Amino acid sequence: MRHCLAIVLCIGLLAPAAFALPGDDLILVGAKIYRSPEEAPIENGSILIHDGAIQALGPTGSFRIPPGATRLDCSHLTVTAGFWNSHVHILTPALLHAKQSSAAELNTELDNMFNRWGFTTVFDISSILDNTLALRRRIESGELSGPRILTTGEPVWTIEPVYVRTFLLENHLRIPDTTKPDEAIALVRDHFEKGANGIKLFTGSYQGGDKVANLPLAVAKAAVTEARKHSMPVFAHPQNLTGVNVAIDSGVNVLAHTVPQSPPWTPEFCERLKQAHLALIPTLTLFDFEARNLKPAERESWVAQMVSELRAYTQAGGEILFGTDIGYTDRYDTRLEFTLMSRAGMSYRQILASLTTNPAQRFTGKSGRIDIDQPADLTVLSADPSEDPTAFSQVRYTILAGKLIFRAP
Ligand SMILES: [Zn+2]
């Protein structure tokens, strides 16, 4: 698989990233509310937010609205729990200098990458830990408007994949090789102490042609065992079948991609992944991006292979987490991902679960549904995904802990 790190960024009008709201209370009125993927939606519902948490919800008119509450008219709009993107990278040039860059510059990029697509939480699975932590601190302090960020920081690899080599050199970044179990344990401990939330293993690191540098099983096992002590989930970039087997045999939790160098996914193969409690992040948009220079027929068959892997794992009842690999690619627009997930046979309810309940339950132990006393992380759509899955990309408002971090122009 050929990669090259995207440095092209969205060029758009600068938009203010945060919107101050008068008063403590915000009420969303008249929306179709999907509390969770499983429950029937509330037609014409309202949600009252107080101090960043959901205080009341139900059919409009079923509870008292405090005087002075700011009203957000949501008639003809659809509300879901805030979206997760479980595969991103805080590595774009605009985010790489989080300590020094201006708030305006960072806010524009956070808006383009995350806020405007409805993401209230992202899992950054490979970046420069110190830089990502600096960005997170500036968001948490209220200086920047962006999503909650969970991060794995620097990954574990025996050698970097060929497609990031130039990028690392050009940006004077160094991510050390990890070839021994002791080194893996030290990296995991160091990351945990600094504030990382997970660990990323390149169980397969692409080296050009058919060459893949697979992580020795002993190194993967050492990393996973140490990560478990700190309750950190472990992600694997598998690349090939050997990489998948190392992930299964070491106890990895999440496959960060479908697998390009893989035979077709049979029910037996999917059952092995399920038995290992592996969640799958399809990143179908990534593969369309990677195939952009191929002939149309080749590009289609390459993407079709990835779609068929997702279809097989969905049919097997495997857990899917939404993720697009943005920050590695510049494909911030989520529409294609939803189109391809739908092509893989996922229902809008299954897609909604991959955006909300699945990642929330796996990574935080919370339900990921819209509920009283929970932080008001909400995504407001201008269309209904039950009619068209690309409605998930039509975001009107993104609300993080009761604060509007995006409002469609
Ligand atoms: Zn990635």
Short mmCIF file of N, CA and C and ligand atoms in Angstrom, two decimals, residues 87-89 125-126 200 202 237 256-257 283 286 325-326 328, ligand 1:
data_model
loop_
_atom_site.label_atom_id
_atom_site.label_comp_id
_atom_site.label_asym_id
_atom_site.label_seq_id
_atom_site.Cartn_x
_atom_site.Cartn_y
_atom_site.Cartn_z
N HIS A 87 -10.33 7.15 15.22
CA HIS A 87 -9.03 7.04 14.54
C HIS A 87 -8.70 8.38 13.89
N VAL A 88 -7.97 9.21 14.63
CA VAL A 88 -7.50 10.48 14.08
C VAL A 88 -6.02 10.63 14.47
N HIS A 89 -5.37 11.63 13.87
CA HIS A 89 -3.99 11.96 14.24
C HIS A 89 -3.85 13.46 14.44
N ILE A 125 -4.64 8.27 17.55
CA ILE A 125 -3.88 7.02 17.72
C ILE A 125 -2.57 7.08 16.94
N SER A 126 -1.70 7.89 17.38
CA SER A 126 -0.31 8.14 16.96
C SER A 126 -0.13 9.61 16.69
N LYS A 200 -0.69 2.40 20.88
CA LYS A 200 -0.83 2.00 19.48
C LYS A 200 0.38 1.14 19.09
N PHE A 202 2.17 -0.86 15.86
CA PHE A 202 2.23 -1.23 14.44
C PHE A 202 2.61 -2.70 14.41
N HIS A 237 -2.24 -1.39 14.18
CA HIS A 237 -2.24 -1.20 12.72
C HIS A 237 -1.72 -2.53 12.17
N ALA A 256 -7.12 -0.99 13.98
CA ALA A 256 -7.27 0.40 13.56
C ALA A 256 -7.71 0.56 12.11
N HIS A 257 -7.69 -0.52 11.36
CA HIS A 257 -8.09 -0.50 9.94
C HIS A 257 -8.64 -1.87 9.55
N THR A 283 -12.06 2.69 8.54
CA THR A 283 -11.29 3.72 7.80
C THR A 283 -11.38 3.53 6.28
N LEU A 286 -9.89 6.22 4.00
CA LEU A 286 -8.44 6.15 3.86
C LEU A 286 -8.07 5.35 2.60
N ASP A 325 -9.11 8.23 10.07
CA ASP A 325 -7.67 8.46 9.84
C ASP A 325 -7.36 9.89 9.40
N ILE A 326 -8.22 10.84 9.78
CA ILE A 326 -7.91 12.23 9.42
C ILE A 326 -6.73 12.71 10.25
N TYR A 328 -3.86 12.06 9.18
CA TYR A 328 -2.97 11.38 8.23
C TYR A 328 -3.43 11.75 6.82
ZN ZN B 1 -3.89 6.31 11.24
#
